[in-house]
Amino acid sequence: QVQLVESGGGLVQAGGSLRLSCAASGRTFSSYAMGWFRQPPGKEREFVAAITRTGDTTSYPDSVKGRFTISRDNAKNTVYLQMNSLKPEDTAVYYCAARWGSIATQKREYDYWGQGTQVTVSS
């Protein structure tokens, strides 16, 4: 079992930056690939970023590539999402997710989810 708690969301102007954190419980954090997803108002939850257990490989959709960076600190049981050059269309609830094993980009492949943190980007 893994419990995930996101933090770091808030209101930011377009062009600004935010850093989200996701703290995980448990002793086996390094056995889980981690992902970030987001759900804009009235839309489906979508993939934002993923990282392998060791942090050596990451994956992003084109919509955030070059602006967002996922990283992890296994000693702190924490995964991060650094978001730069934010746009109004980045407004969403951001969720952290964990899956046992290899990196994945589909939400159905993740086993554990946090409660989400709101990110609002004003124009």
PDB file of N, CA and C in Angstrom, residues 46-88:
ATOM      1  N   GLU A  46      -5.667  13.532 -17.714  1.00  0.00           N
ATOM      2  CA  GLU A  46      -4.673  13.318 -18.766  1.00  0.00           C
ATOM      3  C   GLU A  46      -3.267  13.207 -18.194  1.00  0.00           C
ATOM      4  N   PHE A  47      -2.447  12.505 -18.939  1.00  0.00           N
ATOM      5  CA  PHE A  47      -1.055  12.267 -18.547  1.00  0.00           C
ATOM      6  C   PHE A  47      -0.230  13.544 -18.661  1.00  0.00           C
ATOM      7  N   VAL A  48       0.645  13.761 -17.679  1.00  0.00           N
ATOM      8  CA  VAL A  48       1.518  14.934 -17.658  1.00  0.00           C
ATOM      9  C   VAL A  48       2.990  14.547 -17.632  1.00  0.00           C
ATOM     10  N   ALA A  49       3.341  13.565 -16.814  1.00  0.00           N
ATOM     11  CA  ALA A  49       4.746  13.191 -16.703  1.00  0.00           C
ATOM     12  C   ALA A  49       4.855  11.863 -15.970  1.00  0.00           C
ATOM     13  N   ALA A  50       5.936  11.144 -16.238  1.00  0.00           N
ATOM     14  CA  ALA A  50       6.198   9.898 -15.536  1.00  0.00           C
ATOM     15  C   ALA A  50       7.700   9.719 -15.381  1.00  0.00           C
ATOM     16  N   ILE A  51       8.073   8.924 -14.376  1.00  0.00           N
ATOM     17  CA  ILE A  51       9.483   8.705 -14.083  1.00  0.00           C
ATOM     18  C   ILE A  51       9.675   7.276 -13.599  1.00  0.00           C
ATOM     19  N   THR A  52      10.801   6.683 -13.973  1.00  0.00           N
ATOM     20  CA  THR A  52      11.105   5.321 -13.556  1.00  0.00           C
ATOM     21  C   THR A  52      11.441   5.254 -12.069  1.00  0.00           C
ATOM     22  N   ARG A  53      11.589   4.043 -11.573  1.00  0.00           N
ATOM     23  CA  ARG A  53      11.877   3.839 -10.151  1.00  0.00           C
ATOM     24  C   ARG A  53      13.177   4.509  -9.729  1.00  0.00           C
ATOM     25  N   THR A  54      14.159   4.463 -10.607  1.00  0.00           N
ATOM     26  CA  THR A  54      15.464   5.036 -10.270  1.00  0.00           C
ATOM     27  C   THR A  54      15.595   6.495 -10.687  1.00  0.00           C
ATOM     28  N   GLY A  55      14.657   6.980 -11.483  1.00  0.00           N
ATOM     29  CA  GLY A  55      14.715   8.354 -11.949  1.00  0.00           C
ATOM     30  C   GLY A  55      15.550   8.556 -13.195  1.00  0.00           C
ATOM     31  N   ASP A  56      15.984   7.473 -13.832  1.00  0.00           N
ATOM     32  CA  ASP A  56      16.872   7.628 -14.983  1.00  0.00           C
ATOM     33  C   ASP A  56      16.153   7.889 -16.290  1.00  0.00           C
ATOM     34  N   THR A  57      14.864   7.649 -16.309  1.00  0.00           N
ATOM     35  CA  THR A  57      14.083   7.865 -17.528  1.00  0.00           C
ATOM     36  C   THR A  57      12.791   8.585 -17.189  1.00  0.00           C
ATOM     37  N   THR A  58      12.441   9.546 -18.029  1.00  0.00           N
ATOM     38  CA  THR A  58      11.197  10.299 -17.848  1.00  0.00           C
ATOM     39  C   THR A  58      10.416  10.321 -19.159  1.00  0.00           C
ATOM     40  N   SER A  59       9.151  10.665 -19.047  1.00  0.00           N
ATOM     41  CA  SER A  59       8.287  10.729 -20.226  1.00  0.00           C
ATOM     42  C   SER A  59       7.302  11.879 -20.065  1.00  0.00           C
ATOM     43  N   TYR A  60       7.043  12.577 -21.178  1.00  0.00           N
ATOM     44  CA  TYR A  60       6.115  13.718 -21.176  1.00  0.00           C
ATOM     45  C   TYR A  60       5.308  13.733 -22.469  1.00  0.00           C
ATOM     46  N   PRO A  61       4.101  14.249 -22.409  1.00  0.00           N
ATOM     47  CA  PRO A  61       3.375  14.500 -23.659  1.00  0.00           C
ATOM     48  C   PRO A  61       3.900  15.792 -24.285  1.00  0.00           C
ATOM     49  N   ASP A  62       3.608  15.982 -25.547  1.00  0.00           N
ATOM     50  CA  ASP A  62       4.096  17.171 -26.244  1.00  0.00           C
ATOM     51  C   ASP A  62       3.587  18.469 -25.609  1.00  0.00           C
ATOM     52  N   SER A  63       2.420  18.415 -24.990  1.00  0.00           N
ATOM     53  CA  SER A  63       1.811  19.629 -24.447  1.00  0.00           C
ATOM     54  C   SER A  63       2.627  20.261 -23.317  1.00  0.00           C
ATOM     55  N   VAL A  64       3.470  19.473 -22.647  1.00  0.00           N
ATOM     56  CA  VAL A  64       4.252  20.020 -21.532  1.00  0.00           C
ATOM     57  C   VAL A  64       5.754  19.836 -21.719  1.00  0.00           C
ATOM     58  N   LYS A  65       6.151  19.109 -22.739  1.00  0.00           N
ATOM     59  CA  LYS A  65       7.575  18.832 -22.961  1.00  0.00           C
ATOM     60  C   LYS A  65       8.347  20.139 -23.108  1.00  0.00           C
ATOM     61  N   GLY A  66       9.460  20.232 -22.383  1.00  0.00           N
ATOM     62  CA  GLY A  66      10.268  21.434 -22.410  1.00  0.00           C
ATOM     63  C   GLY A  66       9.862  22.472 -21.380  1.00  0.00           C
ATOM     64  N   ARG A  67       8.691  22.300 -20.776  1.00  0.00           N
ATOM     65  CA  ARG A  67       8.223  23.250 -19.753  1.00  0.00           C
ATOM     66  C   ARG A  67       8.140  22.593 -18.373  1.00  0.00           C
ATOM     67  N   PHE A  68       7.780  21.310 -18.339  1.00  0.00           N
ATOM     68  CA  PHE A  68       7.614  20.587 -17.079  1.00  0.00           C
ATOM     69  C   PHE A  68       8.762  19.596 -16.910  1.00  0.00           C
ATOM     70  N   THR A  69       9.164  19.395 -15.656  1.00  0.00           N
ATOM     71  CA  THR A  69      10.205  18.423 -15.337  1.00  0.00           C
ATOM     72  C   THR A  69       9.789  17.616 -14.123  1.00  0.00           C
ATOM     73  N   ILE A  70       9.776  16.301 -14.273  1.00  0.00           N
ATOM     74  CA  ILE A  70       9.501  15.405 -13.150  1.00  0.00           C
ATOM     75  C   ILE A  70      10.827  14.920 -12.591  1.00  0.00           C
ATOM     76  N   SER A  71      10.883  14.803 -11.275  1.00  0.00           N
ATOM     77  CA  SER A  71      12.075  14.269 -10.619  1.00  0.00           C
ATOM     78  C   SER A  71      11.632  13.576  -9.344  1.00  0.00           C
ATOM     79  N   ARG A  72      12.556  12.832  -8.743  1.00  0.00           N
ATOM     80  CA  ARG A  72      12.221  12.133  -7.509  1.00  0.00           C
ATOM     81  C   ARG A  72      13.428  12.074  -6.604  1.00  0.00           C
ATOM     82  N   ASP A  73      13.139  11.975  -5.315  1.00  0.00           N
ATOM     83  CA  ASP A  73      14.167  11.798  -4.301  1.00  0.00           C
ATOM     84  C   ASP A  73      13.749  10.582  -3.485  1.00  0.00           C
ATOM     85  N   ASN A  74      14.338   9.443  -3.768  1.00  0.00           N
ATOM     86  CA  ASN A  74      13.923   8.213  -3.093  1.00  0.00           C
ATOM     87  C   ASN A  74      14.270   8.216  -1.607  1.00  0.00           C
ATOM     88  N   ALA A  75      15.261   8.982  -1.229  1.00  0.00           N
ATOM     89  CA  ALA A  75      15.599   9.068   0.192  1.00  0.00           C
ATOM     90  C   ALA A  75      14.521   9.820   0.975  1.00  0.00           C
ATOM     91  N   LYS A  76      13.789  10.681   0.280  1.00  0.00           N
ATOM     92  CA  LYS A  76      12.733  11.474   0.920  1.00  0.00           C
ATOM     93  C   LYS A  76      11.339  10.975   0.559  1.00  0.00           C
ATOM     94  N   ASN A  77      11.260   9.892  -0.194  1.00  0.00           N
ATOM     95  CA  ASN A  77       9.961   9.343  -0.618  1.00  0.00           C
ATOM     96  C   ASN A  77       9.093  10.404  -1.285  1.00  0.00           C
ATOM     97  N   THR A  78       9.699  11.190  -2.142  1.00  0.00           N
ATOM     98  CA  THR A  78       8.994  12.320  -2.735  1.00  0.00           C
ATOM     99  C   THR A  78       9.261  12.404  -4.236  1.00  0.00           C
ATOM    100  N   VAL A  79       8.218  12.743  -4.968  1.00  0.00           N
ATOM    101  CA  VAL A  79       8.346  13.030  -6.393  1.00  0.00           C
ATOM    102  C   VAL A  79       7.898  14.470  -6.613  1.00  0.00           C
ATOM    103  N   TYR A  80       8.542  15.123  -7.569  1.00  0.00           N
ATOM    104  CA  TYR A  80       8.294  16.541  -7.817  1.00  0.00           C
ATOM    105  C   TYR A  80       7.855  16.767  -9.257  1.00  0.00           C
ATOM    106  N   LEU A  81       7.159  17.861  -9.449  1.00  0.00           N
ATOM    107  CA  LEU A  81       6.846  18.316 -10.801  1.00  0.00           C
ATOM    108  C   LEU A  81       7.131  19.811 -10.858  1.00  0.00           C
ATOM    109  N   GLN A  82       8.217  20.163 -11.534  1.00  0.00           N
ATOM    110  CA  GLN A  82       8.561  21.560 -11.744  1.00  0.00           C
ATOM    111  C   GLN A  82       7.868  22.036 -13.017  1.00  0.00           C
ATOM    112  N   MET A  83       7.060  23.070 -12.877  1.00  0.00           N
ATOM    113  CA  MET A  83       6.282  23.578 -14.007  1.00  0.00           C
ATOM    114  C   MET A  83       6.699  25.012 -14.287  1.00  0.00           C
ATOM    115  N   ASN A  84       7.233  25.229 -15.470  1.00  0.00           N
ATOM    116  CA  ASN A  84       7.674  26.551 -15.896  1.00  0.00           C
ATOM    117  C   ASN A  84       6.852  27.025 -17.086  1.00  0.00           C
ATOM    118  N   SER A  85       6.932  28.309 -17.355  1.00  0.00           N
ATOM    119  CA  SER A  85       6.222  28.905 -18.507  1.00  0.00           C
ATOM    120  C   SER A  85       4.765  28.470 -18.533  1.00  0.00           C
ATOM    121  N   LEU A  86       4.118  28.586 -17.410  1.00  0.00           N
ATOM    122  CA  LEU A  86       2.746  28.103 -17.288  1.00  0.00           C
ATOM    123  C   LEU A  86       1.783  28.896 -18.161  1.00  0.00           C
ATOM    124  N   LYS A  87       0.786  28.187 -18.657  1.00  0.00           N
ATOM    125  CA  LYS A  87      -0.225  28.759 -19.539  1.00  0.00           C
ATOM    126  C   LYS A  87      -1.602  28.585 -18.898  1.00  0.00           C
ATOM    127  N   PRO A  88      -2.560  29.403 -19.270  1.00  0.00           N
ATOM    128  CA  PRO A  88      -3.916  29.228 -18.721  1.00  0.00           C
ATOM    129  C   PRO A  88      -4.461  27.826 -18.962  1.00  0.00           C
TER     130      PRO A  88
END
